[in-house]
Short mmCIF file of C-alpha atoms in Angstrom, two decimals:
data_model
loop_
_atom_site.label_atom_id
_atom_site.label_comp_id
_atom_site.label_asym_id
_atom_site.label_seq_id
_atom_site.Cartn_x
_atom_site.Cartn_y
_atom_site.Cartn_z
CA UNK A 641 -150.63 10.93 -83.55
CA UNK A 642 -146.59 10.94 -83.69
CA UNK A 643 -147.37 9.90 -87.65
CA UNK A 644 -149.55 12.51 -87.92
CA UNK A 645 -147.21 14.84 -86.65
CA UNK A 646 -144.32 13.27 -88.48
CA UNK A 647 -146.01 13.95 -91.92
CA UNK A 648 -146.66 17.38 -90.70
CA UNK A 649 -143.30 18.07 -90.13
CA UNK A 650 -142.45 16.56 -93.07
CA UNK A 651 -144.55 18.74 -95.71
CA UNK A 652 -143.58 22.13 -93.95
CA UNK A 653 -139.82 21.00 -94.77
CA UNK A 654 -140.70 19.98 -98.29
CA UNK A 655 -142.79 23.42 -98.60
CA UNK A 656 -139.87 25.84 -96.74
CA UNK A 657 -137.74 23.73 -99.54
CA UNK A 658 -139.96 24.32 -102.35
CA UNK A 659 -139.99 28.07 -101.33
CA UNK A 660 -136.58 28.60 -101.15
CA UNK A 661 -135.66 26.98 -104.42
CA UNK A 662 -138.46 28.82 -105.94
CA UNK A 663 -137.04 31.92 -104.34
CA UNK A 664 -133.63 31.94 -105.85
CA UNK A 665 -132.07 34.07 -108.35
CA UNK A 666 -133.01 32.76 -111.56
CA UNK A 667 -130.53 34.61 -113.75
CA UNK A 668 -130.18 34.24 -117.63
CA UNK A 669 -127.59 32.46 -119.10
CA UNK A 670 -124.68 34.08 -121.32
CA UNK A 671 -126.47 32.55 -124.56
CA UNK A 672 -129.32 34.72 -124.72
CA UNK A 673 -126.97 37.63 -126.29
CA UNK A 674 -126.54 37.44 -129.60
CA UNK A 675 -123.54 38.78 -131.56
CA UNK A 676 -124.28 42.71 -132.11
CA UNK A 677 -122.47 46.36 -133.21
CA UNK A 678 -123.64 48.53 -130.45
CA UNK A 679 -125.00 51.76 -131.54
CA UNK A 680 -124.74 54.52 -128.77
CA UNK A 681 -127.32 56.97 -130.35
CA UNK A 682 -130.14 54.60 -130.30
CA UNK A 683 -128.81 53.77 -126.86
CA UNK A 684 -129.47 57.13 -126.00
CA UNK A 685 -132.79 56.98 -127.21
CA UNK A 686 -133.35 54.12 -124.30
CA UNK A 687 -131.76 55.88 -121.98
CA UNK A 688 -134.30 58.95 -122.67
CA UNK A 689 -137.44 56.25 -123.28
CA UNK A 690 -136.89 54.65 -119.84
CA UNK A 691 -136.28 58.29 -118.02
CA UNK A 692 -133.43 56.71 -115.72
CA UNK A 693 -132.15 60.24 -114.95
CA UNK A 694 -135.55 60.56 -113.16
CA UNK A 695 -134.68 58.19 -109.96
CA UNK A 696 -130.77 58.10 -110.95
CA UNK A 697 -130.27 61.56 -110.47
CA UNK A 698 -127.85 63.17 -107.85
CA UNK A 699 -128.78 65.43 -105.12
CA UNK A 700 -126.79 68.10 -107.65
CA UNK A 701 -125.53 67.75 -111.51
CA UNK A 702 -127.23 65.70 -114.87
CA UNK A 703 -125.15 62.71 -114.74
CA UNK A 704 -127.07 59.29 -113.17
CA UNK A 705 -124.63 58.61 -109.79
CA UNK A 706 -127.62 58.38 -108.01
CA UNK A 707 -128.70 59.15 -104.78
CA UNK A 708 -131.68 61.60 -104.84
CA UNK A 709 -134.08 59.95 -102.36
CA UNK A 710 -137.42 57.82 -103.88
CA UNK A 711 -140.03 57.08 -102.02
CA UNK A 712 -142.09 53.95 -102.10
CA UNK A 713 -145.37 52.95 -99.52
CA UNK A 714 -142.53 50.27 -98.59
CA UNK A 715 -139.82 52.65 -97.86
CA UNK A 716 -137.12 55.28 -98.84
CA UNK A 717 -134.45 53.65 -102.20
CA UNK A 718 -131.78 55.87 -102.83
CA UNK A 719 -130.90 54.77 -106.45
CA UNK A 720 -127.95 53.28 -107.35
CA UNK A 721 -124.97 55.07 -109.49
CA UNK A 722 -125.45 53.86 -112.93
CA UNK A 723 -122.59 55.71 -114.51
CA UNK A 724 -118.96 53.76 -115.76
CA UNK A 725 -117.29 54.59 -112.05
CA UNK A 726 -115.76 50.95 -111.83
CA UNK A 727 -115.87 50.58 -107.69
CA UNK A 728 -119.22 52.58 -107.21
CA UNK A 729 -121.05 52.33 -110.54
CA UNK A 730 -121.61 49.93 -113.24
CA UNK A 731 -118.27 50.42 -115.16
CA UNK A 732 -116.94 46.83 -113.90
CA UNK A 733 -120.36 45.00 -115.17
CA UNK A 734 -120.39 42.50 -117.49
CA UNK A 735 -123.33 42.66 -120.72
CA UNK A 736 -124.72 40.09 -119.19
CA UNK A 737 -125.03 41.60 -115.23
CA UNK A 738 -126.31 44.55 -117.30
CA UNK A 739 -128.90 42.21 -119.00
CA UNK A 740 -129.79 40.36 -115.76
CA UNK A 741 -130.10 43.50 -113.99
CA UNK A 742 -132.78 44.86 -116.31
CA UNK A 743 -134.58 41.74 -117.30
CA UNK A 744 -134.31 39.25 -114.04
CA UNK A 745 -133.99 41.96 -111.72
CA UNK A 746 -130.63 40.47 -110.51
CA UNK A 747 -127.35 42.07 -108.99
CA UNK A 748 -124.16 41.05 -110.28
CA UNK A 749 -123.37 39.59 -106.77
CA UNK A 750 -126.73 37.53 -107.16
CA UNK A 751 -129.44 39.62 -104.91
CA UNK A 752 -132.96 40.33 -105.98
CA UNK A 753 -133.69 44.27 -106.69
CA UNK A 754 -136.78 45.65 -105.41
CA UNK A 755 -139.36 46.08 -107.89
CA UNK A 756 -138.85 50.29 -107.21
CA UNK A 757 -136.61 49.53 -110.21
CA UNK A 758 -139.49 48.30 -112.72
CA UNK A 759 -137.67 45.53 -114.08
CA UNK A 760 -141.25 43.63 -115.11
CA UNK A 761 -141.01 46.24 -117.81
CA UNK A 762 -137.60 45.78 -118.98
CA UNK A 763 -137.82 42.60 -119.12
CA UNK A 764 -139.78 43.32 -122.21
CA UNK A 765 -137.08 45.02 -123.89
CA UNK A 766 -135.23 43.53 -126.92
CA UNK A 767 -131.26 42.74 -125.63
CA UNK A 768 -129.74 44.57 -128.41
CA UNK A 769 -131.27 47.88 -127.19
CA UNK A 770 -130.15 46.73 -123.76
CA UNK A 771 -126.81 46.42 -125.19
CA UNK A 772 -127.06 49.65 -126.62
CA UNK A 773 -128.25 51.09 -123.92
CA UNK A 774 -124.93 49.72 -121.91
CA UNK A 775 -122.79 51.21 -124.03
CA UNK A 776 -124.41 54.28 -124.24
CA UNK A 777 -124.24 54.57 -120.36
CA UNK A 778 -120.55 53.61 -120.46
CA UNK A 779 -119.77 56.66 -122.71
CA UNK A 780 -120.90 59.05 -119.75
CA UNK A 781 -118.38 60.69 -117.15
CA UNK A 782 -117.70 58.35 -114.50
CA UNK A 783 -118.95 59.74 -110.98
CA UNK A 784 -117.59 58.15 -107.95
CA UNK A 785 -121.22 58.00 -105.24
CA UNK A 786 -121.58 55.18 -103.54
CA UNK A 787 -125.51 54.53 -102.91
CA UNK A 788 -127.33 54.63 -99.63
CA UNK A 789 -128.27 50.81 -98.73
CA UNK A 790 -132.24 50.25 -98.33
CA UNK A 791 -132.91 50.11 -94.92
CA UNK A 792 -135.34 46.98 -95.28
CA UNK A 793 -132.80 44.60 -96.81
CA UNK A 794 -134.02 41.01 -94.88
CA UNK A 795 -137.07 41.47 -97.21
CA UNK A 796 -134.90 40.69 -100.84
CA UNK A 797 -134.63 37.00 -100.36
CA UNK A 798 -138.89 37.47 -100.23
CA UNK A 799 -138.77 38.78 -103.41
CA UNK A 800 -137.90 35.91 -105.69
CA UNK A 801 -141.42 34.33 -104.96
CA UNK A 802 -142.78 37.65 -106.04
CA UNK A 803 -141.04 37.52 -109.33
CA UNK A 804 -142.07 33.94 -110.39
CA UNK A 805 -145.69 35.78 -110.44
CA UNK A 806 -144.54 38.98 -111.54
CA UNK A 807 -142.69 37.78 -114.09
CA UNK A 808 -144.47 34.85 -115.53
CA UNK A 809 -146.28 36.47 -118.28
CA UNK A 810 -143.28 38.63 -119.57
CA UNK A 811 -141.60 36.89 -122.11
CA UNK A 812 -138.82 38.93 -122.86
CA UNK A 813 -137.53 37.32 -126.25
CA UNK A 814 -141.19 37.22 -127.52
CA UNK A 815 -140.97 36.54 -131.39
CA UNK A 816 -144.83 38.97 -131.21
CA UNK A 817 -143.95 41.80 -133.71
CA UNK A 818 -145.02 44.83 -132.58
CA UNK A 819 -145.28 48.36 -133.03
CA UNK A 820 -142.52 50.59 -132.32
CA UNK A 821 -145.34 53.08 -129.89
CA UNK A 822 -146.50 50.02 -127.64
CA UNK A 823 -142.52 48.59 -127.33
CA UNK A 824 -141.97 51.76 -126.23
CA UNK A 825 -144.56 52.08 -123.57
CA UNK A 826 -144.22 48.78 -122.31
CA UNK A 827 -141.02 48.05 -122.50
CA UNK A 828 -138.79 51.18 -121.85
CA UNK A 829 -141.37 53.79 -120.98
CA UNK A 830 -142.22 51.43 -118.22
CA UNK A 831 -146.03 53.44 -118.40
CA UNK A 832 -147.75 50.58 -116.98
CA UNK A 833 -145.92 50.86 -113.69
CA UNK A 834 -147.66 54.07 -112.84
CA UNK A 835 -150.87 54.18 -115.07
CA UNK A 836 -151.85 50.25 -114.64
CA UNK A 837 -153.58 49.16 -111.59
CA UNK A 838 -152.09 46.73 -109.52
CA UNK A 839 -153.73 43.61 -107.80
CA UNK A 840 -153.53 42.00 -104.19
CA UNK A 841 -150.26 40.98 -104.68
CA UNK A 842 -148.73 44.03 -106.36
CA UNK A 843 -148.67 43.18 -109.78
CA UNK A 844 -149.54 45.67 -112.30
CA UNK A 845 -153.04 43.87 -113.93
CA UNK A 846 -152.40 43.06 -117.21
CA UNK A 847 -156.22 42.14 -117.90
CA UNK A 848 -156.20 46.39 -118.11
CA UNK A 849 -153.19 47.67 -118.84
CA UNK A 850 -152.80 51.58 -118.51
CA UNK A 851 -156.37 52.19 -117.49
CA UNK A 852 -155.63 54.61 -114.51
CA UNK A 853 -154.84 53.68 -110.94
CA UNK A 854 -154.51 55.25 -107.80
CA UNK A 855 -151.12 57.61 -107.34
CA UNK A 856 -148.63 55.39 -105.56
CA UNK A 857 -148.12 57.93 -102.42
CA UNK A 858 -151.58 58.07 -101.90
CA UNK A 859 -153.27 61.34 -103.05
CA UNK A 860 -155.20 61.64 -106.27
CA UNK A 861 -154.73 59.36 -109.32
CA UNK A 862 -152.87 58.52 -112.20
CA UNK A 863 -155.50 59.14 -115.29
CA UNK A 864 -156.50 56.29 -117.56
CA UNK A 865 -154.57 56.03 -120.89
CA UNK A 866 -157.13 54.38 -123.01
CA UNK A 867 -160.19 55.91 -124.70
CA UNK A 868 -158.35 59.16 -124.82
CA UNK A 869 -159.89 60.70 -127.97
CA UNK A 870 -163.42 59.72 -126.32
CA UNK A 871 -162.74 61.25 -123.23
CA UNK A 872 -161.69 64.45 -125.31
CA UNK A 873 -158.24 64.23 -123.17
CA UNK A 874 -156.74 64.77 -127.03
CA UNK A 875 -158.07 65.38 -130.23
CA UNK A 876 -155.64 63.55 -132.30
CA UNK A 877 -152.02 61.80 -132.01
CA UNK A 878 -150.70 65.50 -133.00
CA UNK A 879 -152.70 66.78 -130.09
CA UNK A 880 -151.03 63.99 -127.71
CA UNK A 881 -147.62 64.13 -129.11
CA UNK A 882 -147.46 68.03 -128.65
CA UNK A 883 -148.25 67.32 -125.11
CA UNK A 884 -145.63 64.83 -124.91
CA UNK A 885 -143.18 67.23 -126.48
CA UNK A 886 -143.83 70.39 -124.96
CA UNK A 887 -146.05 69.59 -121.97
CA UNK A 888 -147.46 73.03 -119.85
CA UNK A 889 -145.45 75.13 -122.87
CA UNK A 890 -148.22 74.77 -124.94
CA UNK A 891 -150.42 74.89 -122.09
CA UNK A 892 -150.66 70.49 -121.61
CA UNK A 893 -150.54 71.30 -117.79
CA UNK A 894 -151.01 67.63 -116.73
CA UNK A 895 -148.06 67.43 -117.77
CA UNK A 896 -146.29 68.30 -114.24
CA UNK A 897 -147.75 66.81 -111.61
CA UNK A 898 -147.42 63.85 -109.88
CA UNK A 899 -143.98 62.47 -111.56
CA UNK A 900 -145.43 63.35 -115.37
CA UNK A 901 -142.94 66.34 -115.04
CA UNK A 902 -140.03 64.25 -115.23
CA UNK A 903 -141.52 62.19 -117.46
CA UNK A 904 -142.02 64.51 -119.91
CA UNK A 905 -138.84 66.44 -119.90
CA UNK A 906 -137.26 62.84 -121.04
CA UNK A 907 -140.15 62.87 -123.59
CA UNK A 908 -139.21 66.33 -124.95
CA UNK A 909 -135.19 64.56 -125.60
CA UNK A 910 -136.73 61.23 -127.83
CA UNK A 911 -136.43 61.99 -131.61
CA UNK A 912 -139.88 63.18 -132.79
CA UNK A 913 -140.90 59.71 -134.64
CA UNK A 914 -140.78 57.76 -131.41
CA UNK A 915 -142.86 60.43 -129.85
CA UNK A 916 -145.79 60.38 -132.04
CA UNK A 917 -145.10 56.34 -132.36
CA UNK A 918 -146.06 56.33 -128.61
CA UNK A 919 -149.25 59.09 -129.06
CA UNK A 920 -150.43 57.30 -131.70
CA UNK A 921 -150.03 53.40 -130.12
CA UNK A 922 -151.87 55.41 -126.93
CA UNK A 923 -154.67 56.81 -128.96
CA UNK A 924 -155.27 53.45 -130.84
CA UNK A 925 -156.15 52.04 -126.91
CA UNK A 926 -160.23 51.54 -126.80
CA UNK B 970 -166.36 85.98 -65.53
CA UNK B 971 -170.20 84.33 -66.54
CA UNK B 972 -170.40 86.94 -69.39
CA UNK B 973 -166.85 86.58 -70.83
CA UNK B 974 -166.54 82.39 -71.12
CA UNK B 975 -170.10 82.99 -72.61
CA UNK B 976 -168.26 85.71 -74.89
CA UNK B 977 -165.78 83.28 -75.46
CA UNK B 978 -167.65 80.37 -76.87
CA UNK B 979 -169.71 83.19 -78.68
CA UNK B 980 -166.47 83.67 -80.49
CA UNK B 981 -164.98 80.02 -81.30
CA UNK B 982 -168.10 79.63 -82.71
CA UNK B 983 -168.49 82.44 -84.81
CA UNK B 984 -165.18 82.15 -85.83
CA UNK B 985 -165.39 78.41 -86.75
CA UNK B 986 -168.64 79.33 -88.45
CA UNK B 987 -166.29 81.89 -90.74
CA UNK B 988 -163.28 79.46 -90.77
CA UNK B 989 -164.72 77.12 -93.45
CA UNK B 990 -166.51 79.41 -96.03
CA UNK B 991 -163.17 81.74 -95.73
CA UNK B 992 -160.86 78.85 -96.73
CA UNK B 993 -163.94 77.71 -99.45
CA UNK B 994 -163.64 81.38 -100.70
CA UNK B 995 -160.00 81.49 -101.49
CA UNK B 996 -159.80 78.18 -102.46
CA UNK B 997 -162.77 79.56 -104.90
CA UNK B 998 -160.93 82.45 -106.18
CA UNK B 999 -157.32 80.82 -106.11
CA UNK B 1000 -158.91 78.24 -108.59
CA UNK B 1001 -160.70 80.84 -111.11
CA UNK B 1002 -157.51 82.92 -111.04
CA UNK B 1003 -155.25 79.50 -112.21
CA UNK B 1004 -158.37 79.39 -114.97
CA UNK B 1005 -158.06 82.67 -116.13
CA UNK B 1006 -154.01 81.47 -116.49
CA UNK B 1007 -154.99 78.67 -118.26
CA UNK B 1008 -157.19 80.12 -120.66
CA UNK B 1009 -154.80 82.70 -121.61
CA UNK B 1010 -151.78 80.01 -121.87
CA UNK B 1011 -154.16 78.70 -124.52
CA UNK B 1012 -154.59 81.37 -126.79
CA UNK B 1013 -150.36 81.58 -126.81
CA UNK B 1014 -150.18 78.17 -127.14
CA UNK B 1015 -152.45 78.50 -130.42
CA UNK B 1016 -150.28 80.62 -131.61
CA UNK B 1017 -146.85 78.60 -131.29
CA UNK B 1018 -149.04 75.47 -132.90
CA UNK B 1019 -149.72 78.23 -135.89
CA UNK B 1020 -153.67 77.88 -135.38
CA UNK B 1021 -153.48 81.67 -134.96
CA UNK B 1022 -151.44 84.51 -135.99
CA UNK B 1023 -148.72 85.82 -134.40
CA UNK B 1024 -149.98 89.07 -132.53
CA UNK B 1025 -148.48 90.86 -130.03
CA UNK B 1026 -151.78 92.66 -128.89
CA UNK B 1027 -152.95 89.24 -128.41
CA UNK B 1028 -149.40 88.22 -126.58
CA UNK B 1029 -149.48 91.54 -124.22
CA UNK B 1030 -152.90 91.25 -123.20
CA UNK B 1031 -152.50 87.04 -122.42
CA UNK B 1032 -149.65 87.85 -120.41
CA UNK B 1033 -150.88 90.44 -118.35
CA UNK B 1034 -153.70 88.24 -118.10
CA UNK B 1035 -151.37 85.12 -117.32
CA UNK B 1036 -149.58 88.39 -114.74
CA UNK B 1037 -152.70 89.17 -112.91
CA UNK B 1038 -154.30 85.82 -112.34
CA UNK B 1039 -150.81 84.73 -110.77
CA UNK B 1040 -150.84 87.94 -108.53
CA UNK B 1041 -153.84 87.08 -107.21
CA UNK B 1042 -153.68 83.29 -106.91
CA UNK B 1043 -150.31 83.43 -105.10
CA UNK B 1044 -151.95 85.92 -102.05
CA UNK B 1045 -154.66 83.01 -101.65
CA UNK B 1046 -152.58 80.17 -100.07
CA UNK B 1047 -153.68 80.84 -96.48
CA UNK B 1048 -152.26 77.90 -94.03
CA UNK B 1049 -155.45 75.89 -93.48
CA UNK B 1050 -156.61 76.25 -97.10
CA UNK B 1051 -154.86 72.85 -98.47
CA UNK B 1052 -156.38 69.38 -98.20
CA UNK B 1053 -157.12 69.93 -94.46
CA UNK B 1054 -159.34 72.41 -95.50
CA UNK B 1055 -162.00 69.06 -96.58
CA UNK B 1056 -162.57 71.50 -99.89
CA UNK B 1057 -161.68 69.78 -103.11
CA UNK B 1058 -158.42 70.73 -103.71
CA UNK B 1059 -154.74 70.30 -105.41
CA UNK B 1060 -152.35 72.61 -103.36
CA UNK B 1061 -149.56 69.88 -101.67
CA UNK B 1062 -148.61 70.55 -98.55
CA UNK B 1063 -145.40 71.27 -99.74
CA UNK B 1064 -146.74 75.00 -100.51
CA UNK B 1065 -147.03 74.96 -96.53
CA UNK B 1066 -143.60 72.78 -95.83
CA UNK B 1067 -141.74 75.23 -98.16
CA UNK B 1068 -143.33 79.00 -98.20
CA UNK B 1069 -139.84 80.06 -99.50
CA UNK B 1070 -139.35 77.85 -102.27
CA UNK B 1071 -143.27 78.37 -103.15
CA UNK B 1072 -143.03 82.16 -103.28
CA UNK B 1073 -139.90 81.64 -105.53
CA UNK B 1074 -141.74 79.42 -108.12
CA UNK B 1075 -144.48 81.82 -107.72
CA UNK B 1076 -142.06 84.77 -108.54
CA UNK B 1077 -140.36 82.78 -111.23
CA UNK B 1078 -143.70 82.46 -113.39
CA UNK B 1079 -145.11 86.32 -113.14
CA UNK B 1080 -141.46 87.21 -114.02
CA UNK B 1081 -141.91 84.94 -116.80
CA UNK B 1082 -145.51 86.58 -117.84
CA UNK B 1083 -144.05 90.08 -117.46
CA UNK B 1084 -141.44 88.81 -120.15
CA UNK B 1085 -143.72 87.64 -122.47
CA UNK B 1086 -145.84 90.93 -121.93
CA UNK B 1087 -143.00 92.98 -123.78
CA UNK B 1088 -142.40 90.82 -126.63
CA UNK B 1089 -143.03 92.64 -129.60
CA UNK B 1090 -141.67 90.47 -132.57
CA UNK B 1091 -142.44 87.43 -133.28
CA UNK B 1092 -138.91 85.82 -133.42
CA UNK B 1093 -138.81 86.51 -129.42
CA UNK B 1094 -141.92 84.37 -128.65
CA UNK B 1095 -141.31 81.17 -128.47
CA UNK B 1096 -137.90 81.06 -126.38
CA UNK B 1097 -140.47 83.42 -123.71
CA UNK B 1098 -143.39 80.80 -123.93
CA UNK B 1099 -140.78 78.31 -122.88
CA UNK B 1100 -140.12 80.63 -120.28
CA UNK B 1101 -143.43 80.63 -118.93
CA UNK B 1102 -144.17 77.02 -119.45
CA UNK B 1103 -141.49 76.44 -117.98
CA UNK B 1104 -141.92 78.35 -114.60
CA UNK B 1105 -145.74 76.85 -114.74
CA UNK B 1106 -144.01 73.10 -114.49
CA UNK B 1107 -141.37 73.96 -112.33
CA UNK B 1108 -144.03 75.29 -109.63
CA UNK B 1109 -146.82 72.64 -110.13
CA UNK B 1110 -144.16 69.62 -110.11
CA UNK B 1111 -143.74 70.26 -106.37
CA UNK B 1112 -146.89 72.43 -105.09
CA UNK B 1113 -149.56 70.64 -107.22
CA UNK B 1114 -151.19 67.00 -106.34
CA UNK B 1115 -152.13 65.15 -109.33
CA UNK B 1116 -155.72 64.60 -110.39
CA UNK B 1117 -158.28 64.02 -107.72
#
């Protein structure tokens, strides 16, 4: 009996262990960036692809200090401030807290980020646009906001185990080539966060990516990206990247609802190739 | 006092009886009216894609279409006619929360269709399509629940 209880005791120490180690910060290490010229117009382009004014934004103004409340089925984030502001913002982060940020979904003090900030899907970004995209934020006005904490913090050390799953199939540095319309809606366009289902443990299914899921604060649903030409939701990539573009102007009006509003405003600011790169990855889905 | 609770339960019921096809009839006629917008939005948006010509017959009679429809739709938000209503439906609460800002939106977009119902040349049309599209997404990004 007292052996019996001894190994007892003895694997729930060695799992607690296991848990823990398995739940810590597994940030990136300074090698993974490779000597590059930043180029601030295609980090704009990023900036625009991944829509980060849409949960950066301020109660008031354009710039991204934050702040604006988001709500999640686990609770209320107030987004961080993301402009240079060195004691509020991001202005005092290295390139590589700005990588591990977006790709480990890591602070620079070493705390997991909730998954509110889709990090799965920038973690499928290429580092130079992540550089870019750093310097492009760095050329904004500096705001001084400091952010709201989330009122459920005890729940972040949780989170690492959630990222060895969420995470595992993401290689970031993947050597795949592949088109510039599916980088963009995987990686920056973070589409799959909203229009891929997720399973039990809240990871978006990547057995079907983008085919429609439930709207995340429960009422309606987010449509189904794939079979789009079938399902006469668009005629053609034109169709599809006018509705990108110019949404309910030319009379798109599911363009709007639901967060697609925001979505497509940053849409409307992407140069026109990257547009119809996306409509025409989207159409290609079966 | 026998005869009035009688009278009284006479009337809850009748009334609850009218109570649902009331809300289904606005809901009804709220809906055909956004239709009728959306139909007309079309035939402008044909136009800015150049699948038709520019005409500003065409223009005035889609907006006062576009003017009409909204006039109508925007008297047939009774409280009671949203989801709660168990009717099929896409009007957020929000229209309820916020009768202010909803009326303003509301506002915003037949201002927006009486605009486009003047233009005359063709060089004003698209900066008054944005206009109107624009008044259409600023209203449905708050008051409208995504697809059912």
């Amino acid at each position: 009996m007292k052996q019996a209880l001894k190994f007892l005791g003895g694997t729930v120490i060695i799992t607690i262990a296991a848990l823990i180690y398995l739940a810590k910060p597994d940030p990136l290490p300074q090698t993974v960036i490779p000597p590059h010229q930043t180029d601030v117009k295609n980090g704009q382009v990023m900036y625009n692809a991944g829509g980060c004014i849409s949960c950066h934004k301020p109660e008031k103004g354009n710039l991204p200090s934050g702040g604006s409340p988001l709500k999640t089925p686990i609770g209320t984030f107030y987004p961080p401030n993301i402009t240079p502001d060195k004691s509020t913002g991001i202005g005092s982060w290295s390139d590589l807290d700005f990588i591990n940020a977006m790709q480990r979904g890591i602070s620079p003090a070493g705390r997991h980020y909730f998954p509110a900030f889709p990090y799965t899907s920038y973690s499928r970004m290429k580092i130079t646009d992540l550089l870019d995209l750093k310097a492009y934020l760095m050329t904004l006005k500096p705001v001084v906001a400091s952010s709201r904490q989330f009122d459920k913090n005890y729940l972040r050390p949780a989170l690492g185990l959630w990222k060895q799953l969420a995470l595992a199939d993401n290689s970031s540095r993947s050597s795949k080539q592949q088109n510039r319309g599916a980088y963009l809606v995987n990686g920056p366009g973070h589409c799959n966060e909203c229009h891929t289902r997720r399973n039990i443990f809240m990871i978006t299914d990547t057995g079907k990516p983008l085919a429609g899921a439930p709207h995340i604060d429960g009422k309606g649903k987010v449509p189904s990206l794939r079979n789009l030409k079938a399902r006469k939701r668009f005629s053609d990539a034109k169709d599809l990247n006018n509705a990108l573009r110019f949404g309910e102007i030319l009379g798109y009006d599911n363009f709007s609802s639901g967060g697609m509003g925001d979505v497509q405003t940053n849409m409307s600011r992407l140069p026109n190739k990257d547009t119809m790169a996306i409509a025409e990855y989207l159409m290609s889905l079966k | 006092m026998q005869f009035s609770a009688k009278s009284l339960i006479m009337a809850a019921t009748l009334s609850a009886m009218l109570a649902l096809p009331a809300s289904a009839g606005v809901i009804d006629e709220r809906q055909e009216a956004m239709k009728a917008v959306g139909g007309a939005i079309k035939k402008l948006a044909a136009i800015a894609k150049g699948q038709m010509q520019f005409d500003a017959n065409i223009v005035k009679s889609s907006a006062m279409t576009i003017k009409s429809s909204l006039e109508t739709a925007s008297s047939r938000f009774p409280e009671g006619s949203g989801e709660e209503s168990g009717i099929k439906t896409r009007a957020n609460p929000e229209i309820w929360l916020d009768e202010e800002g909803f009326a303003k939106a509301m506002k915003k977009a037949i201002a927006a269709a009486e605009n486009m119902a003047s233009v005359t040349k063709g060089e004003d049309f698209m900066p008054a399509l944005g206009q109107l599209g624009g008044a259409c997404k600023n209203c449905h990004k708050t008051f409208r629940a995504p697809e059912k």
